[in-house]
Amino acid sequence: MHIPFLDVSASNAELEADIDAAYHRVMKSGQYVLGPEMEAFEAEFAAYCGGGHCVAVGTGCDALELILRANDIGPGAEVIVPAHTFIATWLAVSSVGARPVPVEPAEDTYTLDPDRIEAAITPRTRAIIPVHLYGHPAAMRAIEDVATRHGLLVIQDAAQAPGARCHGQRLGSGCSPVAFSFYPGKNLGAVGDGGAVVTSDAALADRIRMLRNYGSRVKYEHEVRGTNSRLDELQAAILRVKLTRLDAWNTRRAAIAGRYLSELAGIDDVLLPRVASWASPVWHLFVIRSKRRAELHRRLAAAGVETLVHYPVPVHRSNAYAATDWPIGSFPLTERLSHEVLSLPIGPHLSEQAVTAVVSAVVEATDDKESP
Ligand SMILES: *Cc1c(COP(=O)(O)O)cnc(C)c1O
């Protein structure tokens, strides 16, 4: 049995008739950008997140960048980011001319460690970007406490966590602005790129709406040097269909994670993900840790189980940040994670039979009696 890491087409196949109808509706409308589908998606996604304002944009990376720009965070500013994250979090900060200042993760959730933030704050720090990594919410209460004490903005990177709850509250329902991604492989995926900002702040939403459309509210009147980053009608129409299934899909992911957590418990040298008491994750990824990751990866591949590494190169080690004009520091925990993490297949369309096969393959691959 071959088990792919994730079958992104399965969610589109499940909703084929509705997606086809959405496609034809958009094609016939003759309106492909800044139209009614995007407006409807914005209203529906805002409601899903708990009632704020949603501004749909071109990508998740743009969503982060536009929040920074709308807050006039740019050259000279520092922004605290997780050392352990996907590079997009850092790139959004770099692209506005600000400096990403990395902070190590907490050992239990792999998200930004609130206890290490204070040491990284300088007079130039303007914001903190916690990332709800792998679908597990960051420790928002503790992070917001630090931010309040120091007068900093919190910007949430929820690219991997639409629908997750923190202290019972859905991400996007709180005060700080949240960036989402609709990249096809995410929990709510388009059939191309897409992203959104969700915020309770009407003025911020209004400013981002202007920035995403060439800095213009009225055609050919350009208030600032904005950009072009708009969720197109086709993506919006398809996302509207898929949003109706997001909760069910997240529930299915949680059921698979529950099976992995119970059926893989107690294996030597396999550290399972932990869920903080205040968190309801949406299991974008199911990430285990092993000191013998390469061997485990190889054995699982031989058994037909595709696994991936998120992420093999820590951002501070990537060539993109090899030549910074500031000292970037050292991040031993992040480096250790980059050597040990391994993501097992998970997704709303992974069958029970496939989960069983993954469990058996992991058990066999970690059985030392079988080691050569
Ligand atoms: C995917 C992702 C992004 C960027 O989203 P795109 O839509 O690909 O631009 C940002 N942050 C994290 C943590 C992500 O996983």
CSV table of C-alpha atoms and ligand atoms in Angstrom, one decimal:
chain,number,residue,atom,x,y,z
A,1,MET,CA,0.0,0.0,0.0
A,2,HIS,CA,1.5,3.4,-1.0
A,3,ILE,CA,0.5,6.2,1.3
A,4,PRO,CA,1.1,9.6,-0.1
A,5,PHE,CA,1.9,12.4,2.4
A,6,LEU,CA,-1.1,14.4,1.4
A,7,ASP,CA,-3.5,14.0,-1.5
A,8,VAL,CA,-4.5,17.7,-2.2
A,9,SER,CA,-6.9,16.7,-5.0
A,10,ALA,CA,-9.1,14.6,-2.7
A,11,SER,CA,-10.8,17.6,-1.1
A,12,ASN,CA,-11.6,19.0,-4.5
A,13,ALA,CA,-12.9,15.6,-5.7
A,14,GLU,CA,-15.2,15.3,-2.6
A,15,LEU,CA,-16.9,18.6,-3.6
A,16,GLU,CA,-16.6,18.2,-7.4
A,17,ALA,CA,-20.2,19.1,-8.3
A,18,ASP,CA,-20.2,22.3,-6.1
A,19,ILE,CA,-16.8,23.3,-7.3
A,20,ASP,CA,-17.8,22.8,-10.9
A,21,ALA,CA,-20.8,25.0,-10.3
A,22,ALA,CA,-18.7,27.7,-8.7
A,23,TYR,CA,-16.2,27.6,-11.6
A,24,HIS,CA,-19.0,28.0,-14.2
A,25,ARG,CA,-20.6,30.8,-12.2
A,26,VAL,CA,-17.3,32.7,-12.2
A,27,MET,CA,-16.5,32.0,-15.9
A,28,LYS,CA,-19.9,33.3,-17.0
A,29,SER,CA,-19.8,36.3,-14.8
A,30,GLY,CA,-17.1,38.0,-16.7
A,31,GLN,CA,-15.7,39.4,-13.5
A,32,TYR,CA,-12.5,37.8,-12.4
A,33,VAL,CA,-10.9,40.2,-9.9
A,34,LEU,CA,-12.4,42.3,-7.0
A,35,GLY,CA,-15.9,40.9,-7.5
A,36,PRO,CA,-18.9,39.5,-5.6
A,37,GLU,CA,-17.2,36.1,-4.9
A,38,MET,CA,-14.3,37.7,-3.0
A,39,GLU,CA,-16.7,39.9,-1.1
A,40,ALA,CA,-18.9,36.9,-0.1
A,41,PHE,CA,-15.9,34.9,0.9
A,42,GLU,CA,-14.6,37.7,3.0
A,43,ALA,CA,-17.9,37.9,4.9
A,44,GLU,CA,-18.2,34.1,5.3
A,45,PHE,CA,-14.6,33.7,6.4
A,46,ALA,CA,-14.9,36.6,8.9
A,47,ALA,CA,-18.0,35.0,10.3
A,48,TYR,CA,-16.2,31.6,10.5
A,49,CYS,CA,-13.4,33.3,12.5
A,50,GLY,CA,-15.8,34.9,14.9
A,51,GLY,CA,-17.1,38.1,13.4
A,52,GLY,CA,-14.2,40.5,12.6
A,53,HIS,CA,-13.3,41.9,9.3
A,54,CYS,CA,-11.7,39.8,6.6
A,55,VAL,CA,-9.6,41.2,3.7
A,56,ALA,CA,-8.7,38.6,1.1
A,57,VAL,CA,-5.3,38.9,-0.6
A,58,GLY,CA,-3.1,37.1,-3.0
A,59,THR,CA,-1.0,34.9,-0.6
A,60,GLY,CA,-0.4,34.2,3.1
A,61,CYS,CA,2.9,35.9,2.8
A,62,ASP,CA,1.2,39.0,1.4
A,63,ALA,CA,-1.3,38.9,4.3
A,64,LEU,CA,1.6,39.2,6.8
A,65,GLU,CA,3.4,41.8,4.8
A,66,LEU,CA,0.3,44.0,4.4
A,67,ILE,CA,-0.4,43.9,8.1
A,68,LEU,CA,3.2,45.1,8.7
A,69,ARG,CA,2.9,47.8,6.1
A,70,ALA,CA,-0.5,49.0,7.3
A,71,ASN,CA,1.2,49.5,10.7
A,72,ASP,CA,4.1,51.4,9.2
A,73,ILE,CA,6.6,48.8,10.2
A,74,GLY,CA,9.6,49.2,7.9
A,75,PRO,CA,13.3,50.1,7.8
A,76,GLY,CA,14.8,50.5,11.3
A,77,ALA,CA,12.1,48.4,13.0
A,78,GLU,CA,12.7,44.9,14.5
A,79,VAL,CA,10.1,42.2,14.6
A,80,ILE,CA,10.3,39.2,16.8
A,81,VAL,CA,9.7,35.9,14.8
A,82,PRO,CA,10.0,32.3,15.7
A,83,ALA,CA,13.4,30.8,14.9
A,84,HIS,CA,11.5,27.6,14.1
A,85,THR,CA,9.0,28.4,11.3
A,86,PHE,CA,8.5,28.3,7.6
A,87,ILE,CA,10.6,31.0,6.0
A,88,ALA,CA,7.6,33.1,4.9
A,89,THR,CA,7.2,34.5,8.4
A,90,TRP,CA,10.7,36.0,8.2
A,91,LEU,CA,10.4,37.0,4.5
A,92,ALA,CA,7.3,39.2,5.2
A,93,VAL,CA,9.4,41.1,7.8
A,94,SER,CA,12.4,41.4,5.5
A,95,SER,CA,10.3,42.5,2.5
A,96,VAL,CA,9.1,45.6,4.3
A,97,GLY,CA,12.7,46.5,5.2
A,98,ALA,CA,12.4,45.5,8.9
A,99,ARG,CA,14.7,43.1,10.7
A,100,PRO,CA,13.4,39.7,11.8
A,101,VAL,CA,14.7,38.9,15.3
A,102,PRO,CA,14.4,35.1,15.9
A,103,VAL,CA,13.4,33.6,19.2
A,104,GLU,CA,13.6,29.8,20.0
A,105,PRO,CA,10.5,27.7,20.4
A,106,ALA,CA,9.0,26.1,23.5
A,107,GLU,CA,10.0,22.5,23.7
A,108,ASP,CA,6.5,21.2,24.2
A,109,THR,CA,4.5,22.9,21.4
A,110,TYR,CA,7.4,24.0,19.0
A,111,THR,CA,5.7,27.4,18.9
A,112,LEU,CA,7.3,30.7,20.0
A,113,ASP,CA,8.5,30.5,23.6
A,114,PRO,CA,7.0,33.4,25.5
A,115,ASP,CA,9.6,33.2,28.2
A,116,ARG,CA,12.4,34.0,25.7
A,117,ILE,CA,10.8,37.0,24.0
A,118,GLU,CA,11.7,39.7,26.6
A,119,ALA,CA,15.4,39.1,26.1
A,120,ALA,CA,15.1,39.8,22.4
A,121,ILE,CA,13.2,43.1,22.8
A,122,THR,CA,15.2,46.3,22.0
A,123,PRO,CA,14.0,49.9,21.7
A,124,ARG,CA,13.5,49.2,18.0
A,125,THR,CA,11.1,46.3,18.5
A,126,ARG,CA,7.7,47.0,17.1
A,127,ALA,CA,5.9,43.7,16.8
A,128,ILE,CA,5.9,40.0,17.7
A,129,ILE,CA,4.7,37.4,15.1
A,130,PRO,CA,3.7,34.1,16.8
A,131,VAL,CA,3.2,31.3,14.4
A,132,HIS,CA,0.5,28.7,15.1
A,133,LEU,CA,2.9,26.1,13.8
A,134,TYR,CA,1.7,22.7,12.6
A,135,GLY,CA,-1.8,23.8,13.4
A,136,HIS,CA,-1.1,24.1,17.2
A,137,PRO,CA,-1.8,27.6,18.6
A,138,ALA,CA,1.0,29.6,20.1
A,139,ALA,CA,0.8,30.6,23.7
A,140,MET,CA,-1.2,33.7,22.9
A,141,ARG,CA,-2.1,34.8,26.4
A,142,ALA,CA,1.5,34.8,27.6
A,143,ILE,CA,2.7,36.4,24.3
A,144,GLU,CA,0.1,39.1,24.5
A,145,ASP,CA,1.1,39.8,28.1
A,146,VAL,CA,4.7,40.4,27.0
A,147,ALA,CA,3.5,42.6,24.1
A,148,THR,CA,1.2,44.7,26.3
A,149,ARG,CA,4.1,45.3,28.9
A,150,HIS,CA,6.3,46.5,26.1
A,151,GLY,CA,3.7,48.3,23.9
A,152,LEU,CA,4.2,45.9,21.0
A,153,LEU,CA,1.8,44.8,18.3
A,154,VAL,CA,1.0,41.1,18.0
A,155,ILE,CA,0.5,39.8,14.4
A,156,GLN,CA,-0.6,36.1,14.3
A,157,ASP,CA,0.6,33.8,11.5
A,158,ALA,CA,-2.2,31.3,11.3
A,159,ALA,CA,-1.3,30.0,7.8
A,160,GLN,CA,-1.3,26.5,9.2
A,161,ALA,CA,-4.2,26.8,11.6
A,162,PRO,CA,-7.6,28.1,10.3
A,163,GLY,CA,-10.2,26.9,12.8
A,164,ALA,CA,-7.8,26.3,15.7
A,165,ARG,CA,-8.8,27.5,19.1
A,166,CYS,CA,-6.7,29.1,21.8
A,167,HIS,CA,-8.2,29.3,25.3
A,168,GLY,CA,-11.5,28.3,23.7
A,169,GLN,CA,-11.4,31.2,21.3
A,170,ARG,CA,-11.1,30.7,17.6
A,171,LEU,CA,-8.0,32.2,16.0
A,172,GLY,CA,-9.1,35.5,14.4
A,173,SER,CA,-11.7,36.3,17.0
A,174,GLY,CA,-9.3,38.2,19.3
A,175,CYS,CA,-7.8,41.6,19.1
A,176,SER,CA,-4.6,41.1,17.2
A,177,PRO,CA,-4.6,40.8,13.4
A,178,VAL,CA,-4.2,37.3,11.9
A,179,ALA,CA,-2.8,36.2,8.6
A,180,PHE,CA,-4.1,33.1,6.8
A,181,SER,CA,-2.9,31.2,3.8
A,182,PHE,CA,-5.0,29.3,1.3
A,183,TYR,CA,-2.1,27.6,-0.5
A,184,PRO,CA,-3.4,24.3,-1.8
A,185,GLY,CA,-1.7,22.2,0.8
A,186,LYS,CA,-3.1,24.1,3.8
A,187,ASN,CA,-6.1,23.0,5.8
A,188,LEU,CA,-8.3,25.4,3.7
A,189,GLY,CA,-6.6,25.2,0.3
A,190,ALA,CA,-7.5,27.0,-2.9
A,191,VAL,CA,-6.5,25.6,-6.3
A,192,GLY,CA,-3.8,28.3,-6.5
A,193,ASP,CA,-2.5,30.9,-4.1
A,194,GLY,CA,-4.6,32.9,-1.7
A,195,GLY,CA,-4.5,34.5,1.7
A,196,ALA,CA,-6.4,36.7,4.1
A,197,VAL,CA,-6.1,39.1,6.9
A,198,VAL,CA,-8.7,38.8,9.7
A,199,THR,CA,-8.9,41.6,12.3
A,200,SER,CA,-11.4,43.2,14.7
A,201,ASP,CA,-10.0,46.6,13.8
A,202,ALA,CA,-12.1,48.2,11.0
A,203,ALA,CA,-9.6,50.9,10.3
A,204,LEU,CA,-6.8,48.4,9.8
A,205,ALA,CA,-9.0,46.3,7.5
A,206,ASP,CA,-9.8,49.4,5.5
A,207,ARG,CA,-6.1,50.3,5.2
A,208,ILE,CA,-5.2,46.8,4.0
A,209,ARG,CA,-8.0,46.9,1.5
A,210,MET,CA,-6.6,50.1,0.1
A,211,LEU,CA,-3.0,48.8,0.1
A,212,ARG,CA,-3.8,45.5,-1.6
A,213,ASN,CA,-5.4,47.4,-4.5
A,214,TYR,CA,-2.5,49.7,-5.6
A,215,GLY,CA,-3.0,52.0,-2.6
A,216,SER,CA,-6.3,53.0,-4.1
A,217,ARG,CA,-9.9,53.3,-2.7
A,218,VAL,CA,-11.2,55.2,-5.7
A,219,LYS,CA,-10.0,54.1,-9.2
A,220,TYR,CA,-7.0,56.1,-10.3
A,221,GLU,CA,-6.7,57.9,-7.0
A,222,HIS,CA,-3.6,56.5,-5.3
A,223,GLU,CA,-3.2,57.5,-1.7
A,224,VAL,CA,0.0,55.6,-1.1
A,225,ARG,CA,2.4,53.2,-3.0
A,226,GLY,CA,0.3,50.1,-2.5
A,227,THR,CA,0.7,46.8,-4.2
A,228,ASN,CA,-1.4,44.4,-6.2
A,229,SER,CA,-2.5,41.4,-4.0
A,230,ARG,CA,-6.1,40.4,-4.4
A,231,LEU,CA,-7.8,37.0,-4.1
A,232,ASP,CA,-9.2,36.3,-7.5
A,233,GLU,CA,-12.9,35.4,-8.1
A,234,LEU,CA,-12.2,31.8,-9.1
A,235,GLN,CA,-10.2,31.1,-5.9
A,236,ALA,CA,-12.8,32.9,-3.8
A,237,ALA,CA,-15.7,30.9,-5.3
A,238,ILE,CA,-13.9,27.6,-4.7
A,239,LEU,CA,-12.8,28.6,-1.2
A,240,ARG,CA,-16.5,29.4,-0.3
A,241,VAL,CA,-17.4,25.8,-1.2
A,242,LYS,CA,-14.5,24.4,0.7
A,243,LEU,CA,-15.0,26.6,3.8
A,244,THR,CA,-18.3,24.7,4.4
A,245,ARG,CA,-16.3,21.5,5.0
A,246,LEU,CA,-13.4,23.0,7.0
A,247,ASP,CA,-14.7,22.1,10.4
A,248,ALA,CA,-15.5,18.5,9.4
A,249,TRP,CA,-12.1,18.2,7.8
A,250,ASN,CA,-10.3,19.5,10.9
A,251,THR,CA,-12.4,17.1,13.0
A,252,ARG,CA,-11.2,14.2,10.8
A,253,ARG,CA,-7.6,15.4,11.1
A,254,ALA,CA,-8.0,15.4,14.9
A,255,ALA,CA,-9.3,11.9,14.8
A,256,ILE,CA,-6.3,10.7,12.9
A,257,ALA,CA,-4.0,12.6,15.3
A,258,GLY,CA,-5.8,10.9,18.2
A,259,ARG,CA,-5.1,7.5,16.7
A,260,TYR,CA,-1.5,8.2,16.1
A,261,LEU,CA,-1.2,9.6,19.7
A,262,SER,CA,-2.6,6.5,21.2
A,263,GLU,CA,-1.3,3.8,18.9
A,264,LEU,CA,2.3,5.2,18.7
A,265,ALA,CA,2.6,5.9,22.4
A,266,GLY,CA,5.5,4.4,24.2
A,267,ILE,CA,7.8,3.8,21.3
A,268,ASP,CA,11.5,4.3,22.2
A,269,ASP,CA,13.0,7.2,20.3
A,270,VAL,CA,9.7,8.5,18.9
A,271,LEU,CA,8.6,11.7,20.6
A,272,LEU,CA,5.0,12.4,19.9
A,273,PRO,CA,3.5,15.9,19.6
A,274,ARG,CA,2.0,17.4,22.7
A,275,VAL,CA,-1.1,19.4,23.0
A,276,ALA,CA,-1.1,22.3,25.5
A,277,SER,CA,-4.1,22.4,27.9
A,278,TRP,CA,-5.4,25.6,26.5
A,279,ALA,CA,-5.1,24.6,22.8
A,280,SER,CA,-7.4,23.0,20.3
A,281,PRO,CA,-5.1,22.4,17.3
A,282,VAL,CA,-6.2,21.6,13.8
A,283,TRP,CA,-3.4,19.2,13.0
A,284,HIS,CA,-2.1,20.8,9.8
A,285,LEU,CA,0.9,18.4,10.3
A,286,PHE,CA,1.5,15.5,12.7
A,287,VAL,CA,5.2,15.9,13.6
A,288,ILE,CA,7.1,13.3,15.5
A,289,ARG,CA,10.8,13.5,16.6
A,290,SER,CA,13.4,10.9,16.4
A,291,LYS,CA,17.2,10.9,17.0
A,292,ARG,CA,17.4,8.5,14.0
A,293,ARG,CA,15.2,10.5,11.7
A,294,ALA,CA,17.1,9.6,8.5
A,295,GLU,CA,16.8,5.9,9.1
A,296,LEU,CA,13.1,6.2,10.1
A,297,HIS,CA,12.4,8.2,7.0
A,298,ARG,CA,14.1,5.6,4.8
A,299,ARG,CA,12.4,2.6,6.4
A,300,LEU,CA,9.0,4.3,6.1
A,301,ALA,CA,9.6,5.1,2.5
A,302,ALA,CA,10.6,1.4,1.9
A,303,ALA,CA,7.2,0.5,3.5
A,304,GLY,CA,5.4,2.8,1.1
A,305,VAL,CA,4.8,5.6,3.6
A,306,GLU,CA,5.7,9.1,2.4
A,307,THR,CA,7.0,11.4,5.1
A,308,LEU,CA,8.3,14.9,4.9
A,309,VAL,CA,10.5,17.2,7.1
A,310,HIS,CA,9.2,20.6,8.3
A,311,TYR,CA,11.7,22.1,8.1
A,312,PRO,CA,15.1,20.6,7.1
A,313,VAL,CA,17.0,23.9,7.1
A,314,PRO,CA,16.4,26.4,9.9
A,315,VAL,CA,15.7,29.8,8.4
A,316,HIS,CA,18.8,31.4,10.0
A,317,ARG,CA,20.9,28.7,8.2
A,318,SER,CA,19.2,29.3,4.9
A,319,ASN,CA,21.2,31.0,2.1
A,320,ALA,CA,18.5,33.8,2.1
A,321,TYR,CA,19.8,34.9,5.5
A,322,ALA,CA,23.5,34.0,5.0
A,323,ALA,CA,24.6,37.6,4.4
A,324,THR,CA,22.8,39.8,6.9
A,325,ASP,CA,24.4,43.0,8.2
A,326,TRP,CA,23.4,42.1,11.7
A,327,PRO,CA,24.3,39.3,14.0
A,328,ILE,CA,21.6,36.6,13.8
A,329,GLY,CA,22.5,34.6,16.9
A,330,SER,CA,22.5,30.8,17.5
A,331,PHE,CA,19.5,28.7,17.9
A,332,PRO,CA,20.4,25.2,19.2
A,333,LEU,CA,16.9,24.0,19.9
A,334,THR,CA,15.7,25.0,16.4
A,335,GLU,CA,18.7,23.3,14.9
A,336,ARG,CA,18.0,20.1,16.9
A,337,LEU,CA,14.4,20.1,15.7
A,338,SER,CA,15.6,20.5,12.1
A,339,HIS,CA,17.5,17.3,12.5
A,340,GLU,CA,14.8,15.3,14.4
A,341,VAL,CA,11.4,16.3,13.1
A,342,LEU,CA,9.4,14.0,10.7
A,343,SER,CA,5.9,14.6,9.5
A,344,LEU,CA,3.6,11.6,9.1
A,345,PRO,CA,0.8,11.5,6.5
A,346,ILE,CA,-2.3,13.4,7.8
A,347,GLY,CA,-5.3,14.9,6.0
A,348,PRO,CA,-9.0,14.8,5.9
A,349,HIS,CA,-9.1,12.1,3.3
A,350,LEU,CA,-6.6,9.7,4.8
A,351,SER,CA,-8.5,6.4,5.3
A,352,GLU,CA,-8.6,4.4,8.6
A,353,GLN,CA,-6.8,1.6,6.7
A,354,ALA,CA,-4.0,4.0,5.7
A,355,VAL,CA,-3.6,5.2,9.3
A,356,THR,CA,-3.4,1.6,10.4
A,357,ALA,CA,-0.7,1.0,7.8
A,358,VAL,CA,1.3,4.1,8.9
A,359,VAL,CA,1.1,3.0,12.5
A,360,SER,CA,2.4,-0.5,11.6
A,361,ALA,CA,5.1,0.9,9.5
A,362,VAL,CA,6.3,3.2,12.3
A,363,VAL,CA,6.2,0.3,14.8
A,364,GLU,CA,8.2,-1.9,12.5
A,365,ALA,CA,10.7,0.8,11.5
A,366,THR,CA,11.5,1.5,15.1
A,367,ASP,CA,11.7,-2.1,16.3
A,368,ASP,CA,15.4,-2.5,17.1
A,369,LYS,CA,15.3,-6.3,16.8
A,370,GLU,CA,14.9,-5.7,13.1
A,371,SER,CA,17.8,-3.3,12.9
A,372,PRO,CA,20.6,-4.5,10.7
B,1,LIG,C1,2.3,28.7,4.1
B,1,LIG,C2,2.8,29.6,5.2
B,1,LIG,C3,2.9,31.0,5.0
B,1,LIG,C4,2.8,31.6,3.7
B,1,LIG,O1,1.6,31.4,3.0
B,1,LIG,P1,1.6,31.5,1.4
B,1,LIG,O2,0.2,31.5,1.1
B,1,LIG,O3,2.3,30.3,0.9
B,1,LIG,O4,2.3,32.8,1.0
B,1,LIG,C5,3.3,31.8,6.1
B,1,LIG,N1,3.6,31.2,7.2
B,1,LIG,C6,3.5,29.9,7.5
B,1,LIG,C7,3.8,29.4,8.8
B,1,LIG,C8,3.1,29.0,6.4
B,1,LIG,O5,3.1,27.7,6.7
